[in-house]
Amino acid sequence: MSEIYDLIIIGAGPAGISAAIYASRARLHTLWLEKKFAQGGQVVNTYEVDNYPGIPEISGMELGEAMASHADKLGMCPVKENVLSVEDEGKIKIVRTKKNAYQSRTVILALGAEHRTLGIPGEEELSGMGVSYCATCDGAFYKDAAAAVVGGGNTAVEDALFLSRICRKVYLIHRREELRADRILQERLNACGNVGILWNTVPVAVEGQDEVTGLKIRNVKTEEEQLLPVDGVFIAVGVVPNTEKLKELMDTDENGYIIAGEDCVTTAPGLFAAGDLRTKPLRQVVTAVADGACAVISAQRYLLQNS
Ligand code: NAP
């Protein structure tokens, strides 16, 4: 365990890839770790990305690969190892994997977040083929179609409002008879002519073969089941940041997100949070890559001040 890196980057989603590109150009002695074979993070699951400036109509997989290939050209390729823990020993941080314990002066945490899933039949099979976890990413594909949004929080109501401007009909499926979303959003929703709210209702199964043709739902009070004919199912039942192993190291908010601003500086000196796992108003590829860059600049500044 003698080698000491300037920087360890954990994660190879857009934030981690961007951090690797900036670290290479900054000539930092960097180790990059990613647990999965594929780089690109959550974006690789998106059928088409049409909101990344300069690259219209690219598939999420292609965008992830293009980013990874850019990093590769700069000599940056992640080592495939699953990080088990990060230990903060002051000026030295120890990143443990199953096989190794690495030392570094700084660490960029870019482990991302995962959308909470429902675990119902058809959900996984039709993911990217009508089942989506991101209305702003995929909503444009449902012009004049019928869509269902599952959830009762701010994200679900914002998604329903967003889709109401694109779709012919939107159904909001909520398991209780009261929304969790902010009042102002509820008022906007109520003013929407083409959104129907199905209270006390849970999704049971997503129907379809290669594309979504309907959502089977059940009223939890009457136990009555029905098939809703929809082309898209948007699941907005919360996201879970990948911070379980990191919470002891720094401040997180009530939802588990690492508290950090635009500079990605956390409450633990030398540890930086980039991408979807930090507190921020918009979680998309475009904000994740900005974080990767900002986190490297902050790490460089920290290294200068603590050398
Ligand atoms: P959330 O607030 O946790 O809401 C998740 C919703 O999904 C809840 O209504 C919950 O129902 C429902 N749900 C959870 N598990 C379910 C299941 N297995 N089956 C059916 N329904 C299920 O998540 P979020 O809307 O993604 O928001 C996350 C955080 O970001 C919140 O703090 C939110 O306020 C914030 N946010 C803010 C804004 C904004 O201010 N503009 C926008 C988006 C998000 P119950 O209500 O019955 O628990």
XYZ file of C-alpha atoms and ligand atoms in Angstrom:
355
model
C 0.000 0.000 0.000
C 2.988 2.300 -0.565
C 1.808 4.203 -3.646
C -0.106 7.377 -2.866
C -2.342 8.807 -5.590
C -3.231 12.468 -5.965
C -6.781 11.471 -6.795
C -9.030 8.424 -6.813
C -12.245 8.701 -8.838
C -14.997 6.240 -7.916
C -17.619 5.683 -10.609
C -17.654 5.815 -14.393
C -20.959 7.487 -15.128
C -20.914 10.887 -16.854
C -19.591 12.618 -13.701
C -16.775 10.096 -13.222
C -15.821 10.116 -16.914
C -15.744 13.904 -16.984
C -13.610 13.920 -13.820
C -11.212 11.423 -15.434
C -10.865 13.637 -18.537
C -10.140 16.724 -16.431
C -7.761 14.804 -14.133
C -5.792 13.572 -17.133
C -5.445 17.094 -18.528
C -4.420 18.326 -15.061
C -1.734 15.581 -15.015
C -2.878 14.325 -11.630
C -1.618 10.899 -10.551
C -5.049 9.294 -10.717
C -6.660 5.927 -10.087
C -10.158 5.406 -11.502
C -12.425 2.657 -10.176
C -15.745 1.336 -11.520
C -17.614 -1.792 -10.438
C -19.407 -2.460 -13.750
C -17.959 -3.512 -17.095
C -19.894 -0.847 -19.001
C -19.124 2.812 -18.505
C -21.758 5.543 -18.734
C -23.817 4.954 -15.583
C -27.603 5.339 -15.700
C -27.558 6.978 -19.150
C -26.772 3.696 -20.898
C -30.303 2.564 -19.992
C -31.894 5.463 -21.873
C -33.164 4.631 -25.323
C -32.397 8.034 -26.804
C -30.814 11.180 -25.418
C -31.928 14.339 -27.163
C -31.022 17.009 -24.629
C -27.236 16.831 -24.561
C -26.087 19.928 -26.451
C -24.339 19.258 -29.731
C -25.252 15.563 -29.967
C -28.950 15.209 -30.880
C -30.727 11.856 -31.110
C -27.982 9.661 -29.704
C -28.763 6.507 -27.774
C -27.765 6.501 -24.119
C -25.440 3.583 -24.778
C -23.702 5.430 -27.633
C -23.338 8.579 -25.551
C -21.816 6.575 -22.696
C -19.432 4.866 -25.110
C -18.465 8.168 -26.755
C -17.630 9.648 -23.362
C -15.665 6.566 -22.313
C -13.766 6.578 -25.590
C -12.858 10.242 -25.074
C -11.388 9.415 -21.660
C -9.607 6.393 -23.127
C -7.925 8.588 -25.769
C -6.492 10.625 -22.903
C -5.127 7.451 -21.324
C -7.879 7.102 -18.737
C -9.471 3.692 -18.325
C -11.203 2.591 -15.119
C -9.990 -0.393 -13.135
C -12.910 -2.772 -12.651
C -13.156 -3.112 -8.895
C -16.071 -2.712 -6.526
C -15.342 -0.231 -3.754
C -16.266 -1.668 -0.369
C -15.341 1.313 1.790
C -13.680 4.701 1.904
C -11.788 5.604 5.037
C -10.797 9.161 5.904
C -7.461 9.262 7.733
C -7.073 13.007 7.404
C -4.521 13.842 4.707
C -4.675 10.280 3.373
C -7.862 8.524 2.267
C -7.985 4.741 1.959
C -10.233 3.184 -0.665
C -10.760 -0.527 -0.083
C -11.891 -3.017 -2.686
C -12.065 -6.790 -2.320
C -8.514 -7.164 -3.654
C -6.765 -3.932 -2.722
C -6.452 -0.985 -0.378
C -5.500 2.183 -2.244
C -4.179 5.430 -0.760
C -4.926 8.869 -2.093
C -4.813 12.513 -1.052
C -8.224 13.218 -2.573
C -11.229 11.196 -3.677
C -14.026 12.137 -6.059
C -17.196 10.236 -5.216
C -19.182 9.795 -8.422
C -21.201 6.702 -7.563
C -24.490 8.128 -8.837
C -28.008 7.265 -7.792
C -30.403 4.538 -8.715
C -34.077 4.946 -9.409
C -36.229 3.041 -7.014
C -37.999 0.280 -8.897
C -41.442 -1.229 -8.353
C -40.418 -4.843 -8.847
C -43.572 -5.736 -10.793
C -43.743 -8.119 -13.776
C -42.804 -6.473 -17.078
C -41.027 -3.535 -15.468
C -37.478 -4.721 -16.039
C -38.212 -6.507 -19.328
C -39.763 -3.378 -20.891
C -37.350 -0.867 -19.385
C -36.255 1.427 -22.237
C -39.112 0.060 -24.391
C -41.937 2.050 -22.832
C -40.959 1.872 -19.177
C -38.976 4.938 -18.173
C -37.665 6.497 -14.998
C -37.098 9.926 -16.544
C -39.947 11.876 -18.156
C -37.741 14.798 -19.169
C -35.379 12.388 -20.955
C -37.970 10.195 -22.677
C -41.249 12.141 -22.661
C -40.742 13.539 -26.171
C -41.183 10.032 -27.594
C -44.825 9.946 -26.420
C -46.296 12.751 -28.509
C -50.107 12.384 -28.649
C -49.832 9.020 -26.876
C -51.274 7.886 -23.525
C -48.927 7.544 -20.568
C -49.113 6.528 -16.933
C -46.982 8.086 -14.198
C -46.558 6.115 -10.978
C -45.926 7.997 -7.713
C -47.311 10.848 -5.657
C -44.254 12.981 -4.887
C -42.853 16.094 -6.529
C -41.124 14.127 -9.257
C -44.272 12.215 -10.225
C -46.410 15.365 -10.362
C -43.739 17.311 -12.255
C -43.464 14.381 -14.668
C -47.256 14.288 -15.142
C -47.279 18.043 -15.826
C -44.382 17.728 -18.270
C -46.050 14.824 -20.093
C -49.447 16.581 -20.188
C -47.930 19.039 -22.655
C -46.815 16.208 -24.950
C -49.272 13.358 -24.476
C -52.918 13.066 -25.371
C -53.752 11.585 -21.961
C -51.791 11.125 -18.747
C -52.829 8.969 -15.777
C -51.220 9.572 -12.399
C -51.277 6.373 -10.364
C -50.950 6.914 -6.619
C -51.227 4.357 -3.850
C -52.930 6.732 -1.369
C -55.635 9.394 -1.678
C -53.350 12.290 -0.898
C -50.349 13.461 -2.872
C -47.018 14.041 -1.207
C -46.120 16.687 -3.793
C -46.013 20.419 -3.018
C -49.404 22.179 -3.062
C -48.452 24.452 -5.917
C -47.721 21.447 -8.089
C -51.005 19.855 -7.090
C -52.867 23.035 -8.065
C -51.184 23.028 -11.453
C -52.048 19.374 -11.877
C -55.690 19.959 -11.020
C -55.813 22.685 -13.656
C -54.591 20.259 -16.289
C -57.372 19.069 -18.572
C -55.758 15.839 -19.743
C -54.415 14.375 -16.482
C -56.533 11.888 -14.586
C -55.535 10.855 -11.061
C -56.236 7.289 -10.016
C -56.242 7.297 -6.206
C -55.617 4.300 -3.954
C -54.217 2.501 -6.941
C -51.080 0.427 -7.366
C -49.499 -0.923 -10.524
C -49.577 -4.701 -10.754
C -47.867 -5.483 -14.084
C -46.611 -3.751 -17.203
C -48.095 -5.429 -20.265
C -46.521 -5.723 -23.711
C -44.050 -7.542 -25.922
C -41.094 -5.417 -27.101
C -43.214 -2.307 -26.366
C -45.646 -1.283 -23.664
C -49.304 -1.805 -24.490
C -50.843 -1.313 -21.076
C -50.499 -1.154 -17.306
C -52.461 -3.497 -15.094
C -53.549 -1.657 -11.949
C -55.408 -2.527 -8.765
C -57.535 -0.357 -6.506
C -56.294 -1.174 -2.994
C -59.691 -0.381 -1.435
C -61.974 -2.319 -3.769
C -59.322 -4.851 -4.931
C -60.687 -4.276 -8.438
C -58.165 -4.719 -11.239
C -58.193 -3.116 -14.667
C -55.917 -2.752 -17.657
C -55.035 0.816 -18.524
C -54.236 1.135 -22.238
C -51.037 3.206 -22.210
C -47.972 3.432 -24.439
C -45.596 4.612 -21.744
C -45.167 3.985 -18.017
C -43.112 6.547 -16.119
C -42.037 5.338 -12.712
C -41.322 8.129 -10.233
C -41.343 6.451 -6.848
C -38.143 8.062 -5.605
C -34.434 7.614 -6.226
C -31.827 6.159 -3.974
C -28.350 7.750 -3.962
C -25.474 5.296 -3.780
C -24.194 6.747 -0.533
C -24.866 3.940 1.904
C -21.124 3.253 2.370
C -20.253 6.960 2.620
C -22.764 8.421 5.063
C -20.460 8.162 8.075
C -17.797 10.270 6.364
C -19.709 13.475 5.648
C -22.998 15.303 6.003
C -25.897 14.028 3.931
C -29.450 15.351 3.700
C -32.567 13.538 4.883
C -32.746 11.613 1.581
C -29.144 10.410 1.774
C -27.671 12.862 -0.768
C -24.183 14.165 0.046
C -24.387 17.844 0.914
C -22.175 19.703 -1.562
C -22.556 22.789 -3.719
C -21.528 23.547 -7.301
C -17.859 23.219 -6.302
C -18.583 19.609 -5.190
C -16.857 20.280 -1.855
C -18.265 18.083 0.941
C -18.019 18.542 4.693
C -15.050 16.096 4.666
C -11.875 17.861 3.439
C -10.340 16.090 0.458
C -13.538 14.202 -0.416
C -15.606 15.602 -3.295
C -19.091 14.618 -4.496
C -19.903 14.780 -8.205
C -23.090 13.911 -10.070
C -26.394 12.456 -8.970
C -25.352 11.551 -5.435
C -24.976 15.184 -4.316
C -27.632 17.733 -3.371
C -28.642 19.552 -6.568
C -31.763 20.804 -8.337
C -31.384 18.890 -11.610
C -30.010 15.398 -12.091
C -29.148 14.938 -15.745
C -26.096 14.085 -17.848
C -25.427 17.739 -18.564
C -25.186 18.620 -14.861
C -23.242 15.457 -14.008
C -20.444 16.211 -16.479
C -20.219 19.763 -15.137
C -19.777 18.300 -11.655
C -16.939 16.039 -12.791
C -15.028 19.058 -14.068
C -15.753 21.208 -11.003
C -14.771 18.399 -8.634
C -11.330 18.061 -10.254
C -10.755 21.813 -10.038
C -11.720 21.710 -6.339
C -9.451 18.685 -5.764
C -6.553 20.484 -7.448
C -7.106 23.526 -5.247
C -7.205 21.292 -2.162
C -3.963 19.549 -3.215
C -2.211 22.901 -3.663
C -3.349 24.099 -0.250
C -2.469 20.847 1.513
C 0.831 19.831 -0.107
P -40.588 10.948 -3.002
O -40.873 12.314 -2.521
O -39.930 9.982 -2.088
O -41.990 10.354 -3.498
C -42.064 9.057 -3.941
C -43.527 8.760 -4.215
O -43.607 7.451 -4.705
C -44.414 8.856 -2.979
O -45.632 9.467 -3.314
C -44.625 7.399 -2.602
O -45.899 7.147 -2.060
C -44.524 6.707 -3.925
N -43.992 5.367 -3.809
C -42.836 4.976 -3.198
N -42.665 3.661 -3.327
C -43.744 3.204 -4.020
C -44.165 1.922 -4.460
N -43.412 0.835 -4.224
N -45.320 1.814 -5.138
C -46.078 2.889 -5.392
N -45.746 4.137 -5.000
C -44.592 4.281 -4.321
O -39.671 10.930 -4.321
P -39.487 12.050 -5.456
O -40.794 12.560 -5.903
O -38.567 11.440 -6.452
O -38.726 13.200 -4.702
C -37.484 12.944 -4.004
C -37.079 14.216 -3.249
O -36.762 15.207 -4.209
C -38.209 14.771 -2.406
O -37.663 15.348 -1.271
C -38.834 15.798 -3.279
O -39.484 16.833 -2.561
C -37.602 16.323 -4.006
N -38.004 16.910 -5.279
C -38.297 18.221 -5.307
C -38.700 18.809 -6.475
C -39.021 20.241 -6.483
O -38.986 20.846 -5.432
N -39.353 20.825 -7.606
C -38.832 18.057 -7.623
C -38.553 16.707 -7.574
C -38.148 16.144 -6.391
P -46.322 7.692 -0.597
O -46.604 9.155 -0.770
O -47.527 6.896 -0.265
O -45.154 7.416 0.302
